[in-house]
Amino acid sequence: MGLTISIAIIIITCLVSITSFNNERRIDDLSMWPYLVREKNQYYRFITSGFVHADFMHLGFNMFTLYFFGGFIEEMFLVIFKGKGYYLLFYVLALVLSDIPTYIKHRNNYGYRTIGASGAVSAVVFAAILFQPWAQIYVFFIPMPAILYGIIYLGYTIYMSRRGGPGGINHDAHLWGAVFGILFPLIFEPRIGLFFLQQLMHGYK
């Protein structure tokens, strides 16, 4: 089968993140720091911030999720778009675009920084929901249809994004990553939307 793009991303992310856990200078160099993006044109931060994480729990949750959903989306994109480059483009664009609202909101705030691949991972998860809305997933060991999880997730993320959640969690990235995960496949192949509706009407088994 060979090394998939998803596995390669997971390996690179784990290597960069683990070697950065106790290295504040490296985290500062790679994090999404909107103020420095504006002041010093450090646009690379839109991508590099997705390869560093706060700790093993943060890293593990994102990479565990990417492992289970990324391979499926990579395979679906290969079948539909007939090329491996679409999945890599999808992931990189998800990293960038999910952080644009964060940049706009915090570009004048010197003290604000954020890290993690959550925006891109949210995009992967919601692309999977688009293809299989009735697939059963487990959320904290509780089984539920993927479409139900997506609705709950979006509602919670929108609420927390407006409210300003505790703990430094970037809910804006989660929200816009999810939106991008839905829009990207539809832009390149609108018929996926019809397939999604057919899946919904078919009902939950």
Short mmCIF file of C-alpha atoms in Angstrom, two decimals:
data_model
loop_
_atom_site.label_atom_id
_atom_site.label_comp_id
_atom_site.label_asym_id
_atom_site.label_seq_id
_atom_site.Cartn_x
_atom_site.Cartn_y
_atom_site.Cartn_z
CA MET A 1 0.00 0.00 0.00
CA GLY A 2 2.89 2.34 0.71
CA LEU A 3 3.15 5.48 2.74
CA THR A 4 -0.02 7.57 2.47
CA ILE A 5 -0.06 11.35 2.63
CA SER A 6 -2.04 11.19 5.88
CA ILE A 7 0.55 8.97 7.56
CA ALA A 8 3.35 11.18 6.28
CA ILE A 9 1.62 14.25 7.74
CA ILE A 10 1.13 12.45 11.07
CA ILE A 11 4.79 11.41 11.23
CA ILE A 12 6.09 14.89 10.40
CA THR A 13 3.66 16.55 12.82
CA CYS A 14 4.61 14.18 15.64
CA LEU A 15 8.33 14.72 15.06
CA VAL A 16 8.05 18.50 14.99
CA SER A 17 5.62 18.67 17.92
CA ILE A 18 7.45 16.28 20.25
CA THR A 19 10.81 17.94 19.67
CA SER A 20 9.18 21.32 20.38
CA PHE A 21 7.38 20.50 23.65
CA ASN A 22 10.10 21.94 25.88
CA ASN A 23 11.44 24.43 23.37
CA GLU A 24 9.58 27.71 23.80
CA ARG A 25 11.71 29.48 21.24
CA ARG A 26 10.84 26.95 18.52
CA ILE A 27 7.15 27.14 19.40
CA ASP A 28 7.32 30.93 19.14
CA ASP A 29 9.08 30.60 15.78
CA LEU A 30 6.45 28.23 14.35
CA SER A 31 3.22 29.32 16.05
CA MET A 32 0.44 31.32 14.46
CA TRP A 33 1.32 34.76 15.77
CA PRO A 34 -1.00 37.20 13.97
CA TYR A 35 0.84 40.32 15.11
CA LEU A 36 4.14 39.17 13.59
CA VAL A 37 2.39 38.01 10.44
CA ARG A 38 1.14 41.57 10.02
CA GLU A 39 4.28 43.37 11.15
CA LYS A 40 6.93 41.15 9.54
CA ASN A 41 5.01 39.39 6.76
CA GLN A 42 5.69 35.96 8.32
CA TYR A 43 2.99 34.22 6.32
CA TYR A 44 4.65 30.84 6.73
CA ARG A 45 3.10 30.73 10.20
CA PHE A 46 -0.27 29.85 8.67
CA ILE A 47 1.26 26.46 7.80
CA THR A 48 3.96 25.85 10.42
CA SER A 49 1.55 26.41 13.31
CA GLY A 50 -0.25 23.23 12.28
CA PHE A 51 2.81 21.13 13.01
CA VAL A 52 3.34 22.13 16.65
CA HIS A 53 1.14 21.22 19.63
CA ALA A 54 0.97 22.11 23.29
CA ASP A 55 1.40 18.61 24.74
CA PHE A 56 0.90 14.90 24.11
CA MET A 57 -2.85 15.11 24.72
CA HIS A 58 -3.27 17.93 22.20
CA LEU A 59 -1.08 16.15 19.67
CA GLY A 60 -2.60 12.73 20.30
CA PHE A 61 -6.19 13.85 19.90
CA ASN A 62 -5.50 15.60 16.58
CA MET A 63 -3.34 12.85 15.11
CA PHE A 64 -5.61 10.05 16.35
CA THR A 65 -8.54 11.76 14.62
CA LEU A 66 -6.52 12.42 11.46
CA TYR A 67 -5.45 8.77 11.36
CA PHE A 68 -9.03 7.48 11.38
CA PHE A 69 -10.55 10.02 9.00
CA GLY A 70 -7.61 11.13 6.85
CA GLY A 71 -7.06 7.82 5.08
CA PHE A 72 -10.71 7.65 4.07
CA ILE A 73 -10.77 11.18 2.65
CA GLU A 74 -7.46 10.65 0.90
CA GLU A 75 -8.89 7.54 -0.77
CA MET A 76 -12.14 9.31 -1.71
CA PHE A 77 -10.28 12.24 -3.24
CA LEU A 78 -8.08 9.85 -5.21
CA VAL A 79 -11.15 8.11 -6.65
CA ILE A 80 -13.11 11.29 -7.39
CA PHE A 81 -10.37 13.69 -8.46
CA LYS A 82 -7.95 11.11 -9.94
CA GLY A 83 -4.89 12.57 -8.26
CA LYS A 84 -3.05 12.46 -4.93
CA GLY A 85 -2.34 16.18 -5.00
CA TYR A 86 -5.91 17.14 -4.13
CA TYR A 87 -5.70 15.73 -0.62
CA LEU A 88 -2.39 17.46 0.10
CA LEU A 89 -3.79 20.71 -1.32
CA PHE A 90 -6.91 20.23 0.80
CA TYR A 91 -4.91 19.78 4.01
CA VAL A 92 -2.55 22.70 3.43
CA LEU A 93 -5.37 25.05 2.42
CA ALA A 94 -7.32 23.95 5.50
CA LEU A 95 -4.38 24.93 7.71
CA VAL A 96 -4.18 28.34 6.07
CA LEU A 97 -7.83 29.26 5.60
CA SER A 98 -8.97 28.07 9.03
CA ASP A 99 -6.53 30.56 10.59
CA ILE A 100 -7.48 33.59 8.49
CA PRO A 101 -10.35 34.64 10.83
CA THR A 102 -7.93 34.26 13.75
CA TYR A 103 -5.43 36.49 11.99
CA ILE A 104 -8.06 39.14 11.27
CA LYS A 105 -9.36 39.10 14.84
CA HIS A 106 -5.96 39.16 16.60
CA ARG A 107 -3.60 40.89 14.17
CA ASN A 108 -3.18 43.85 16.53
CA ASN A 109 -2.74 41.71 19.65
CA TYR A 110 0.96 41.15 20.30
CA GLY A 111 0.32 38.62 23.04
CA TYR A 112 -1.91 36.26 21.07
CA ARG A 113 -0.47 33.02 19.68
CA THR A 114 -2.05 29.73 18.72
CA ILE A 115 -0.78 26.30 17.66
CA GLY A 116 -2.16 22.99 16.48
CA ALA A 117 -3.62 21.22 13.47
CA SER A 118 -7.21 21.39 14.74
CA GLY A 119 -8.46 23.52 11.85
CA ALA A 120 -7.19 21.10 9.22
CA VAL A 121 -8.33 18.07 11.23
CA SER A 122 -11.82 19.57 11.51
CA ALA A 123 -11.81 19.98 7.73
CA VAL A 124 -10.96 16.30 7.28
CA VAL A 125 -13.68 15.19 9.70
CA PHE A 126 -16.38 17.30 8.04
CA ALA A 127 -15.36 16.16 4.58
CA ALA A 128 -15.88 12.61 5.88
CA ILE A 129 -19.33 13.58 7.20
CA LEU A 130 -20.16 14.93 3.74
CA PHE A 131 -19.43 11.53 2.21
CA GLN A 132 -20.87 9.33 4.97
CA PRO A 133 -23.34 11.30 7.11
CA TRP A 134 -24.81 8.21 8.75
CA ALA A 135 -21.51 6.55 9.63
CA GLN A 136 -21.32 5.70 13.32
CA ILE A 137 -18.57 7.47 15.21
CA TYR A 138 -17.65 7.44 18.88
CA VAL A 139 -17.44 10.66 20.87
CA PHE A 140 -15.98 9.99 24.32
CA PHE A 141 -17.03 6.34 23.82
CA ILE A 142 -20.62 7.38 23.00
CA PRO A 143 -21.78 6.13 19.56
CA MET A 144 -23.69 8.55 17.35
CA PRO A 145 -24.30 9.20 13.63
CA ALA A 146 -21.65 11.41 12.08
CA ILE A 147 -24.25 13.97 10.94
CA LEU A 148 -25.53 14.37 14.51
CA TYR A 149 -21.99 14.87 15.77
CA GLY A 150 -21.43 17.46 13.03
CA ILE A 151 -24.52 19.45 14.03
CA ILE A 152 -23.60 19.39 17.72
CA TYR A 153 -19.99 20.27 16.96
CA LEU A 154 -20.89 23.22 14.75
CA GLY A 155 -23.41 24.55 17.24
CA TYR A 156 -20.95 24.30 20.12
CA THR A 157 -18.10 25.80 18.12
CA ILE A 158 -20.16 28.76 16.91
CA TYR A 159 -21.32 29.42 20.46
CA MET A 160 -17.82 29.20 21.93
CA SER A 161 -16.32 31.26 19.11
CA ARG A 162 -18.72 34.11 19.87
CA ARG A 163 -18.43 33.72 23.62
CA GLY A 164 -14.67 33.26 23.77
CA GLY A 165 -13.89 29.87 25.24
CA PRO A 166 -11.50 29.25 28.12
CA GLY A 167 -8.14 27.55 27.96
CA GLY A 168 -6.82 29.26 24.84
CA ILE A 169 -8.74 26.94 22.48
CA ASN A 170 -8.99 28.43 18.99
CA HIS A 171 -12.66 27.78 18.27
CA ASP A 172 -12.50 30.03 15.20
CA ALA A 173 -10.06 27.61 13.56
CA HIS A 174 -12.29 24.66 14.43
CA LEU A 175 -15.33 26.36 12.94
CA TRP A 176 -13.79 27.59 9.71
CA GLY A 177 -11.85 24.38 9.24
CA ALA A 178 -15.16 22.50 9.38
CA VAL A 179 -16.74 24.91 6.88
CA PHE A 180 -13.79 24.51 4.53
CA GLY A 181 -14.02 20.72 4.81
CA ILE A 182 -17.54 20.91 3.44
CA LEU A 183 -16.93 23.54 0.76
CA PHE A 184 -13.70 22.21 -0.80
CA PRO A 185 -15.16 18.94 -2.16
CA LEU A 186 -18.33 20.72 -3.32
CA ILE A 187 -16.40 23.37 -5.23
CA PHE A 188 -14.38 20.80 -7.17
CA GLU A 189 -17.24 18.33 -7.60
CA PRO A 190 -20.73 19.76 -6.95
CA ARG A 191 -22.34 16.35 -7.48
CA ILE A 192 -21.01 15.37 -4.05
CA GLY A 193 -23.75 17.60 -2.65
CA LEU A 194 -26.41 15.50 -4.39
CA PHE A 195 -24.78 12.35 -3.09
CA PHE A 196 -24.86 13.81 0.43
CA LEU A 197 -28.58 14.60 0.15
CA GLN A 198 -29.28 11.10 -1.15
CA GLN A 199 -27.42 9.68 1.83
CA LEU A 200 -29.48 11.82 4.21
CA MET A 201 -32.79 10.81 2.62
CA HIS A 202 -31.79 7.16 2.69
CA GLY A 203 -31.92 7.40 6.45
CA TYR A 204 -30.06 5.91 9.39
CA LYS A 205 -29.85 2.14 9.59
#
